[in-house]
Tab-separated table of C-alpha atoms and ligand atoms in Angstrom:
chain	number	residue	atom	x	y	z
A	1	MET	CA	-10.776	1.097	-24.233
A	2	LYS	CA	-11.621	2.327	-20.512
A	3	GLU	CA	-10.054	-0.126	-17.640
A	4	ILE	CA	-12.840	-2.368	-15.974
A	5	VAL	CA	-13.826	-1.758	-12.344
A	6	VAL	CA	-15.592	-4.235	-10.499
A	7	SER	CA	-16.370	-4.403	-6.302
A	8	GLY	CA	-19.553	-5.398	-4.346
A	9	ILE	CA	-20.879	-5.046	-0.741
A	10	ARG	CA	-22.752	-7.621	0.976
A	11	SER	CA	-26.478	-7.275	1.880
A	12	THR	CA	-26.097	-7.923	5.300
A	13	GLY	CA	-27.310	-5.057	6.784
A	14	ASN	CA	-26.583	-1.224	6.699
A	15	LEU	CA	-24.095	0.465	5.628
A	16	HIS	CA	-21.284	1.767	7.870
A	17	LEU	CA	-18.627	4.052	7.952
A	18	GLY	CA	-16.002	1.329	6.923
A	19	ASN	CA	-17.762	0.175	4.094
A	20	TYR	CA	-18.237	4.357	2.684
A	21	PHE	CA	-14.361	5.011	3.156
A	22	GLY	CA	-12.988	1.314	2.292
A	23	ALA	CA	-14.702	1.332	-0.988
A	24	ILE	CA	-17.595	3.721	-1.733
A	25	LYS	CA	-15.623	6.588	-1.383
A	26	ASN	CA	-13.942	5.578	-4.277
A	27	PHE	CA	-16.593	4.124	-6.703
A	28	ILE	CA	-18.079	7.374	-6.379
A	29	ARG	CA	-15.151	8.794	-8.418
A	30	MET	CA	-14.030	5.924	-10.645
A	31	GLN	CA	-17.886	5.903	-11.948
A	32	HIS	CA	-17.099	9.007	-13.773
A	33	GLU	CA	-13.182	7.531	-15.007
A	34	TYR	CA	-13.790	3.773	-15.516
A	35	THR	CA	-16.139	1.428	-16.999
A	36	CYS	CA	-18.284	0.404	-13.468
A	37	TYR	CA	-20.188	-2.692	-12.189
A	38	PHE	CA	-20.933	-2.116	-8.528
A	39	PHE	CA	-23.488	-4.938	-7.272
A	40	ILE	CA	-25.482	-6.145	-4.074
A	41	ALA	CA	-23.916	-9.250	-2.911
A	42	ASP	CA	-26.738	-11.125	-1.981
A	43	TYR	CA	-25.469	-14.722	-2.575
A	44	HIS	CA	-22.107	-14.052	-0.061
A	45	SER	CA	-24.912	-12.713	2.755
A	46	LEU	CA	-26.319	-16.357	2.276
A	47	THR	CA	-23.509	-18.036	4.659
A	48	THR	CA	-24.984	-16.620	7.564
A	49	HIS	CA	-28.490	-17.796	6.734
A	50	PRO	CA	-30.462	-14.867	7.237
A	51	THR	CA	-34.182	-15.029	6.636
A	52	PRO	CA	-36.032	-14.517	3.459
A	53	ALA	CA	-37.674	-11.138	4.768
A	54	ASP	CA	-34.473	-9.639	6.004
A	55	LEU	CA	-32.615	-10.709	2.921
A	56	HIS	CA	-34.853	-8.349	0.458
A	57	MET	CA	-35.193	-6.043	2.987
A	58	ASN	CA	-31.307	-5.170	3.023
A	59	VAL	CA	-30.298	-5.975	-0.330
A	60	LYS	CA	-32.919	-3.128	-0.941
A	61	GLN	CA	-31.531	-0.929	1.946
A	62	VAL	CA	-27.748	-1.517	0.166
A	63	LEU	CA	-29.272	-0.329	-2.781
A	64	VAL	CA	-31.006	2.632	-1.539
A	65	GLU	CA	-27.722	3.518	0.308
A	66	TYR	CA	-25.534	3.154	-2.533
A	67	LEU	CA	-27.848	5.772	-4.487
A	68	ALA	CA	-27.897	8.225	-1.263
A	69	CYS	CA	-24.190	8.038	-1.506
A	70	GLY	CA	-23.938	9.389	-4.634
A	71	LEU	CA	-23.605	6.333	-7.075
A	72	ASP	CA	-25.151	7.153	-10.846
A	73	PRO	CA	-27.167	4.654	-12.203
A	74	ASP	CA	-26.484	6.186	-15.494
A	75	ALA	CA	-22.712	6.548	-15.003
A	76	ALA	CA	-22.266	3.185	-13.854
A	77	THR	CA	-23.862	-0.388	-13.903
A	78	LEU	CA	-25.655	-1.074	-10.572
A	79	TYR	CA	-27.295	-4.154	-9.877
A	80	ILE	CA	-27.928	-7.256	-7.519
A	81	GLN	CA	-25.109	-10.344	-7.830
A	82	SER	CA	-28.517	-12.888	-8.161
A	83	ASP	CA	-29.649	-10.915	-10.826
A	84	LEU	CA	-26.814	-12.459	-12.685
A	85	PRO	CA	-26.795	-16.828	-13.336
A	86	GLU	CA	-23.769	-16.197	-15.201
A	87	ILE	CA	-21.993	-15.579	-11.785
A	88	ALA	CA	-23.070	-18.990	-10.185
A	89	GLU	CA	-21.748	-20.899	-13.562
A	90	LEU	CA	-18.489	-19.099	-13.760
A	91	TYR	CA	-18.444	-19.864	-10.115
A	92	LEU	CA	-19.094	-23.524	-10.388
A	93	LEU	CA	-16.333	-23.792	-13.404
A	94	LEU	CA	-13.610	-21.978	-10.969
A	95	ASN	CA	-14.612	-24.335	-8.350
A	96	MET	CA	-12.897	-26.995	-10.032
A	97	ASN	CA	-9.607	-25.633	-9.798
A	98	ALA	CA	-9.614	-24.425	-6.537
A	99	TYR	CA	-7.989	-26.526	-3.979
A	100	VAL	CA	-9.491	-27.213	-0.494
A	101	GLY	CA	-6.070	-26.400	0.769
A	102	GLU	CA	-5.600	-23.210	-0.152
A	103	LEU	CA	-9.133	-22.044	0.819
A	104	GLU	CA	-8.894	-22.998	4.308
A	105	ARG	CA	-5.681	-21.223	4.504
A	106	CYS	CA	-7.842	-18.231	3.793
A	107	THR	CA	-7.701	-15.763	6.578
A	108	SER	CA	-11.472	-14.725	6.632
A	109	PHE	CA	-12.198	-18.368	6.512
A	110	LYS	CA	-10.493	-18.854	9.550
A	111	ASP	CA	-11.721	-15.907	11.211
A	112	LYS	CA	-15.424	-17.342	10.479
A	113	ILE	CA	-14.794	-20.783	11.687
A	114	ARG	CA	-14.260	-18.798	15.206
A	115	GLN	CA	-17.175	-16.192	14.545
A	116	GLN	CA	-19.730	-19.142	13.695
A	117	PRO	CA	-18.336	-22.779	14.590
A	118	ASP	CA	-22.278	-24.176	14.427
A	119	ASN	CA	-21.917	-23.244	10.698
A	120	ILE	CA	-19.119	-23.883	8.781
A	121	ASN	CA	-20.531	-24.663	5.448
A	122	GLY	CA	-19.322	-25.318	1.809
A	123	GLY	CA	-20.147	-21.275	0.994
A	124	LEU	CA	-18.156	-19.938	3.591
A	125	LEU	CA	-14.931	-22.191	2.116
A	126	THR	CA	-15.545	-21.410	-1.612
A	127	TYR	CA	-16.434	-17.608	-0.438
A	128	PRO	CA	-13.744	-16.339	-2.053
A	129	VAL	CA	-14.490	-18.469	-5.616
A	130	LEU	CA	-17.648	-16.593	-5.762
A	131	MET	CA	-15.550	-13.006	-5.291
A	132	ALA	CA	-13.141	-13.958	-7.765
A	133	ALA	CA	-16.165	-15.110	-10.281
A	134	ASP	CA	-17.998	-11.830	-9.465
A	135	ILE	CA	-14.951	-9.886	-10.530
A	136	LEU	CA	-13.713	-12.197	-13.438
A	137	ILE	CA	-17.303	-12.209	-15.204
A	138	HIS	CA	-16.472	-8.726	-15.938
A	139	ARG	CA	-12.850	-9.391	-16.763
A	140	ALA	CA	-12.083	-6.489	-14.141
A	141	HIS	CA	-8.577	-4.385	-13.335
A	142	LYS	CA	-9.751	-2.670	-10.633
A	143	VAL	CA	-11.549	-3.460	-7.362
A	144	PRO	CA	-11.880	-0.832	-5.193
A	145	VAL	CA	-11.917	-2.167	-1.602
A	146	GLY	CA	-10.628	-2.098	2.033
A	147	LYS	CA	-7.668	-3.942	3.138
A	148	ASP	CA	-9.609	-6.700	4.406
A	149	GLN	CA	-10.695	-7.711	1.191
A	150	GLU	CA	-6.788	-7.821	-0.136
A	151	GLN	CA	-6.446	-11.481	0.015
A	152	HIS	CA	-9.716	-12.399	-1.648
A	153	LEU	CA	-7.891	-10.048	-4.931
A	154	GLU	CA	-4.959	-12.039	-4.516
A	155	MET	CA	-6.886	-15.303	-4.356
A	156	ALA	CA	-8.802	-13.858	-7.993
A	157	ARG	CA	-5.794	-12.893	-9.632
A	158	THR	CA	-4.414	-17.028	-8.486
A	159	PHE	CA	-8.107	-18.084	-10.013
A	160	GLY	CA	-7.950	-16.136	-13.156
A	161	ASN	CA	-4.306	-16.960	-13.899
A	162	ARG	CA	-4.909	-20.686	-13.333
A	163	PHE	CA	-8.218	-20.638	-15.705
A	164	ASN	CA	-5.681	-19.204	-18.283
A	165	ARG	CA	-2.680	-21.390	-18.067
A	166	LEU	CA	-4.980	-24.325	-18.066
A	167	TYR	CA	-6.737	-23.825	-20.914
A	168	HIS	CA	-4.377	-21.831	-23.258
A	169	THR	CA	-6.224	-18.850	-23.192
A	170	GLU	CA	-5.835	-15.088	-22.041
A	171	LEU	CA	-9.300	-14.486	-21.104
A	172	PHE	CA	-8.833	-12.899	-17.584
A	173	PRO	CA	-6.493	-10.041	-16.753
A	174	GLU	CA	-4.941	-9.318	-13.303
A	175	PRO	CA	-7.431	-7.278	-10.864
A	176	TYR	CA	-6.001	-5.444	-8.351
A	177	ALA	CA	-7.436	-4.026	-5.068
A	178	PHE	CA	-7.302	-0.053	-5.370
A	179	ASN	CA	-8.100	3.400	-3.705
A	180	TYR	CA	-7.384	6.425	-4.928
A	181	GLY	CA	-5.462	7.293	-1.615
A	182	THR	CA	-2.866	4.378	-2.688
A	183	GLN	CA	-3.248	3.108	0.454
A	184	LEU	CA	-5.925	0.755	1.537
A	185	VAL	CA	-7.932	1.598	4.114
A	186	LYS	CA	-9.389	0.194	6.983
A	187	VAL	CA	-11.429	2.185	9.480
A	188	PRO	CA	-11.307	1.176	13.228
A	189	GLY	CA	-14.732	0.035	15.112
A	190	LEU	CA	-15.908	1.877	18.293
A	191	ASP	CA	-15.359	-1.171	20.497
A	192	GLY	CA	-11.381	-1.861	20.722
A	193	SER	CA	-11.287	-4.128	18.230
A	194	GLY	CA	-9.332	-3.504	14.953
A	195	LYS	CA	-12.178	-3.649	12.382
A	196	MET	CA	-15.528	-1.846	12.071
A	197	GLY	CA	-17.801	-4.056	10.864
A	198	LYS	CA	-21.077	-5.627	10.694
A	199	SER	CA	-20.486	-9.095	12.469
A	200	GLU	CA	-18.299	-7.177	15.280
A	201	GLY	CA	-19.976	-6.634	18.735
A	202	GLU	CA	-22.924	-4.194	18.869
A	203	GLY	CA	-21.965	-0.404	18.993
A	204	ASN	CA	-18.476	-0.999	16.954
A	205	ALA	CA	-19.776	0.553	14.005
A	206	ILE	CA	-21.524	3.688	13.023
A	207	PHE	CA	-24.202	3.364	10.266
A	208	LEU	CA	-25.158	6.090	7.598
A	209	SER	CA	-28.770	5.401	8.533
A	210	ASP	CA	-28.229	6.262	12.415
A	211	SER	CA	-29.856	8.976	13.802
A	212	PRO	CA	-27.827	11.619	15.854
A	213	ASP	CA	-28.712	10.187	18.923
A	214	VAL	CA	-27.435	7.003	18.598
A	215	ILE	CA	-24.313	8.265	16.830
A	216	ARG	CA	-23.968	9.968	20.180
A	217	LYS	CA	-24.684	6.923	22.601
A	218	LYS	CA	-21.965	4.907	20.483
A	219	VAL	CA	-19.275	7.229	20.192
A	220	MET	CA	-19.474	8.381	23.990
A	221	ARG	CA	-19.430	4.455	24.663
A	222	ALA	CA	-16.160	4.059	22.633
A	223	VAL	CA	-13.326	2.325	24.534
A	224	THR	CA	-10.413	4.581	25.443
A	225	ASP	CA	-7.789	4.275	28.381
A	226	SER	CA	-7.384	6.484	31.297
A	227	GLY	CA	-5.196	8.780	29.393
A	228	PRO	CA	-0.668	9.969	28.937
A	229	THR	CA	1.218	9.922	31.417
A	230	SER	CA	4.160	11.411	29.591
A	231	GLU	CA	4.305	14.050	26.631
A	232	HIS	CA	4.149	12.776	23.712
A	233	GLN	CA	3.543	9.300	24.873
A	234	ALA	CA	2.975	6.683	22.072
A	235	LYS	CA	-0.622	5.731	21.482
A	236	PRO	CA	-2.387	2.158	22.386
A	237	ASP	CA	-4.405	0.857	19.894
A	238	VAL	CA	-7.987	1.868	21.584
A	239	ILE	CA	-6.330	5.278	21.503
A	240	LYS	CA	-5.257	5.554	18.043
A	241	ASN	CA	-8.535	4.383	16.680
A	242	ILE	CA	-10.114	7.394	18.291
A	243	PHE	CA	-8.009	9.639	16.236
A	244	SER	CA	-7.949	7.923	12.825
A	245	LEU	CA	-11.764	8.304	13.032
A	246	MET	CA	-11.550	11.386	13.739
A	247	GLU	CA	-9.184	12.195	11.182
A	248	LEU	CA	-11.855	10.903	8.797
A	249	VAL	CA	-14.808	12.621	9.504
A	250	SER	CA	-13.152	16.047	11.151
A	251	SER	CA	-11.365	19.207	9.903
A	252	PRO	CA	-7.807	19.005	10.156
A	253	GLU	CA	-7.813	21.926	12.825
A	254	THR	CA	-9.730	19.479	15.271
A	255	LEU	CA	-7.249	16.828	14.729
A	256	ALA	CA	-4.487	19.048	15.587
A	257	PHE	CA	-6.545	20.365	18.535
A	258	PHE	CA	-6.796	16.951	19.865
A	259	GLU	CA	-3.264	15.750	19.294
A	260	GLU	CA	-1.633	18.982	20.613
A	261	LYS	CA	-3.859	17.892	24.030
A	262	TYR	CA	-2.705	14.232	23.672
A	263	ASN	CA	0.921	15.220	23.515
A	264	THR	CA	0.979	17.630	26.781
A	265	MET	CA	-1.469	15.121	28.925
A	266	GLN	CA	-4.189	18.009	28.729
A	267	ILE	CA	-6.820	15.378	26.793
A	268	ARG	CA	-10.192	14.988	27.551
A	269	TYR	CA	-11.392	11.725	25.996
A	270	GLY	CA	-15.240	12.504	27.128
A	271	ASP	CA	-14.314	16.256	25.201
A	272	MET	CA	-12.976	14.543	22.255
A	273	LYS	CA	-15.941	11.717	21.881
A	274	LYS	CA	-18.473	14.748	21.714
A	275	GLN	CA	-16.331	16.669	19.023
A	276	LEU	CA	-15.863	13.536	17.123
A	277	ALA	CA	-19.713	12.295	17.495
A	278	GLU	CA	-21.150	15.787	16.233
A	279	ASP	CA	-18.557	15.813	13.403
A	280	MET	CA	-19.911	12.141	12.356
A	281	ILE	CA	-23.475	13.701	12.709
A	282	LEU	CA	-22.250	16.501	10.098
A	283	PHE	CA	-20.250	13.857	7.636
A	284	THR	CA	-23.418	11.132	8.075
A	285	ALA	CA	-26.742	13.481	7.578
A	286	PRO	CA	-26.983	14.453	3.988
A	287	PHE	CA	-26.801	10.966	3.594
A	288	ARG	CA	-29.305	10.069	6.125
A	289	GLU	CA	-32.088	12.470	4.342
A	290	LYS	CA	-30.916	10.968	0.899
A	291	ILE	CA	-31.785	7.086	2.427
A	292	ASN	CA	-35.075	8.605	3.744
A	293	ALA	CA	-36.581	9.708	0.264
A	294	LEU	CA	-35.220	7.304	-1.777
A	295	ALA	CA	-36.313	3.944	0.453
A	296	ARG	CA	-40.205	5.335	-0.467
A	297	ASP	CA	-39.840	5.344	-3.818
A	298	GLU	CA	-40.220	1.698	-4.812
A	299	ALA	CA	-40.739	2.347	-8.802
A	300	GLU	CA	-37.273	3.790	-9.217
A	301	ILE	CA	-35.291	0.871	-7.156
A	302	HIS	CA	-36.970	-1.466	-9.793
A	303	LYS	CA	-36.440	0.474	-12.607
A	304	ILE	CA	-32.474	0.674	-11.846
A	305	ALA	CA	-32.630	-3.138	-10.158
A	306	SER	CA	-33.695	-3.772	-13.888
A	307	LYS	CA	-31.971	-1.813	-16.098
A	308	GLY	CA	-28.730	-2.345	-14.196
A	309	ALA	CA	-29.085	-6.401	-13.832
A	310	GLU	CA	-29.797	-5.834	-17.899
A	311	LYS	CA	-26.305	-4.056	-18.745
A	312	ALA	CA	-24.328	-6.180	-16.407
A	313	ARG	CA	-25.636	-9.568	-17.725
A	314	GLU	CA	-24.532	-8.380	-21.637
A	315	SER	CA	-20.809	-8.266	-20.233
A	316	ALA	CA	-21.359	-11.314	-17.729
A	317	SER	CA	-22.702	-13.527	-20.785
A	318	ALA	CA	-20.118	-12.367	-23.455
A	319	THR	CA	-17.464	-13.822	-20.751
A	320	LEU	CA	-19.292	-17.260	-19.584
A	321	LYS	CA	-19.482	-17.557	-23.358
A	322	GLU	CA	-15.841	-17.400	-23.810
A	323	ALA	CA	-14.747	-19.102	-20.450
A	324	ARG	CA	-16.878	-22.404	-21.737
A	325	HIS	CA	-15.629	-22.117	-25.058
A	326	ALA	CA	-12.163	-22.246	-23.376
A	327	ILE	CA	-12.799	-25.238	-21.277
A	328	GLY	CA	-14.527	-26.997	-24.142
A	329	ILE	CA	-18.257	-26.836	-23.409
A	330	ARG	CA	-19.247	-26.242	-26.718
A	331	ARG	CA	-22.553	-27.302	-28.987
A	332	PHE	CA	-22.705	-29.993	-30.975
B	1	TYM	P1	-17.935	-6.344	2.911
B	1	TYM	O1	-19.314	-6.081	2.667
B	1	TYM	O2	-17.741	-7.068	4.329
B	1	TYM	O3	-17.335	-5.091	2.971
B	1	TYM	C1	-17.644	-4.461	1.643
B	1	TYM	C2	-16.566	-3.390	1.885
B	1	TYM	O4	-16.341	-2.194	2.683
B	1	TYM	C3	-14.795	-2.714	3.109
B	1	TYM	N1	-14.904	-2.237	4.385
B	1	TYM	C4	-13.930	-1.760	4.772
B	1	TYM	N2	-12.870	-0.535	4.997
B	1	TYM	C5	-12.193	-0.543	5.521
B	1	TYM	N3	-12.219	-0.660	7.323
B	1	TYM	C6	-13.481	-1.485	7.161
B	1	TYM	N4	-13.680	-1.010	8.855
B	1	TYM	C7	-14.138	-1.809	6.615
B	1	TYM	N5	-15.572	-2.798	6.163
B	1	TYM	C8	-15.777	-3.084	5.491
B	1	TYM	C9	-14.893	-4.163	2.678
B	1	TYM	O5	-13.419	-3.652	2.112
B	1	TYM	C10	-15.358	-3.398	1.134
B	1	TYM	O6	-15.004	-3.037	0.237
B	1	TYM	N6	-16.513	-9.955	0.245
B	1	TYM	C11	-16.594	-8.787	0.329
B	1	TYM	C12	-18.326	-8.242	-1.019
B	1	TYM	C13	-17.947	-8.795	-2.502
B	1	TYM	C14	-16.780	-8.622	-3.078
B	1	TYM	C15	-17.023	-9.057	-4.453
B	1	TYM	C16	-16.079	-7.113	-3.244
B	1	TYM	C17	-18.211	-10.082	-2.755
B	1	TYM	N7	-18.057	-10.287	-4.177
B	1	TYM	C18	-16.217	-8.300	-5.442
B	1	TYM	C19	-15.366	-6.467	-4.108
B	1	TYM	C20	-15.647	-7.859	-5.392
B	1	TYM	C21	-17.270	-8.520	1.809
B	1	TYM	O7	-17.714	-9.157	1.983
B	1	TYM	O8	-17.200	-6.731	1.498
């Protein structure tokens, strides 16, 4: 039997290069090698209270962008999280054995407290439990994610193992974060902050759907410094970020050219950013074209989401049945 793969992306907006290199690039290859379940995490996005119209539009946008990136609904099961009531039920069951102390210590919870101090809701605290339910519901082995999700995977293993121990079962295998390159990826943002992300500042992320003009503007505004003052000087973080982004989208020759300029103190960041912007435009062009074409095909989107939900529910309901039985929720 092939190993099971599960992963998802929150429906909080358009997909960016961090999502692509951290997750989707692996999805595309994994879908032909494993039994894959890829979904859109719309329950998770409720922690930030989107309007109903925005929520609906964003779910559609992520599905369209999944397809534009090359996810194949005939190879992988593509679905929307809220189409599987089994996930919500497993979340409830797992919550009974998740302790407030361990949830409060989670790094992503501490970050959120800082980002949205006026909206520290229960969904944020139990976010890792819902994520564990997403993964455990298909009894996954591998979870392709970026580096920022590593701690959530550790918690998914904790909750799965705890369930197995408590109820004397081997229902849940241990899920591990996965990347073909072996190292989990962290794509930096353009504003000098560590990570490219939707919740970071405006201009920090390059979205797959950004127009060439928008990409040029964002990249030209990226933070740099006044340049190296000695040969082969170690790069400060903001400069490392620009080089890391170039490594992802540019040719090795281009990267080597600017490395050499940096090491010999001849670098002009304006030239480097111009080149980076053009390479990002080239890299994202095929996605952009497909996104625009697919977004118009409502009937196809409906068909894919319905078929995905049906397939995913088959696997989810089998797991939930066993989980309920193990706990002692049995029919009289
Ligand atoms: P989300 O929606 O923030 O991001 C989706 C995926 O993109 C990766 N990613 C990055 N990778 C590298 N560098 C970056 N700058 C970067 N930004 C985002 C994330 O690591 C992730 O793989 N909680 C998850 C969604 C989720 C999930 C799941 C994932 C819900 N349930 C079950 C896997 C399995 C999240 O918020 O990802």
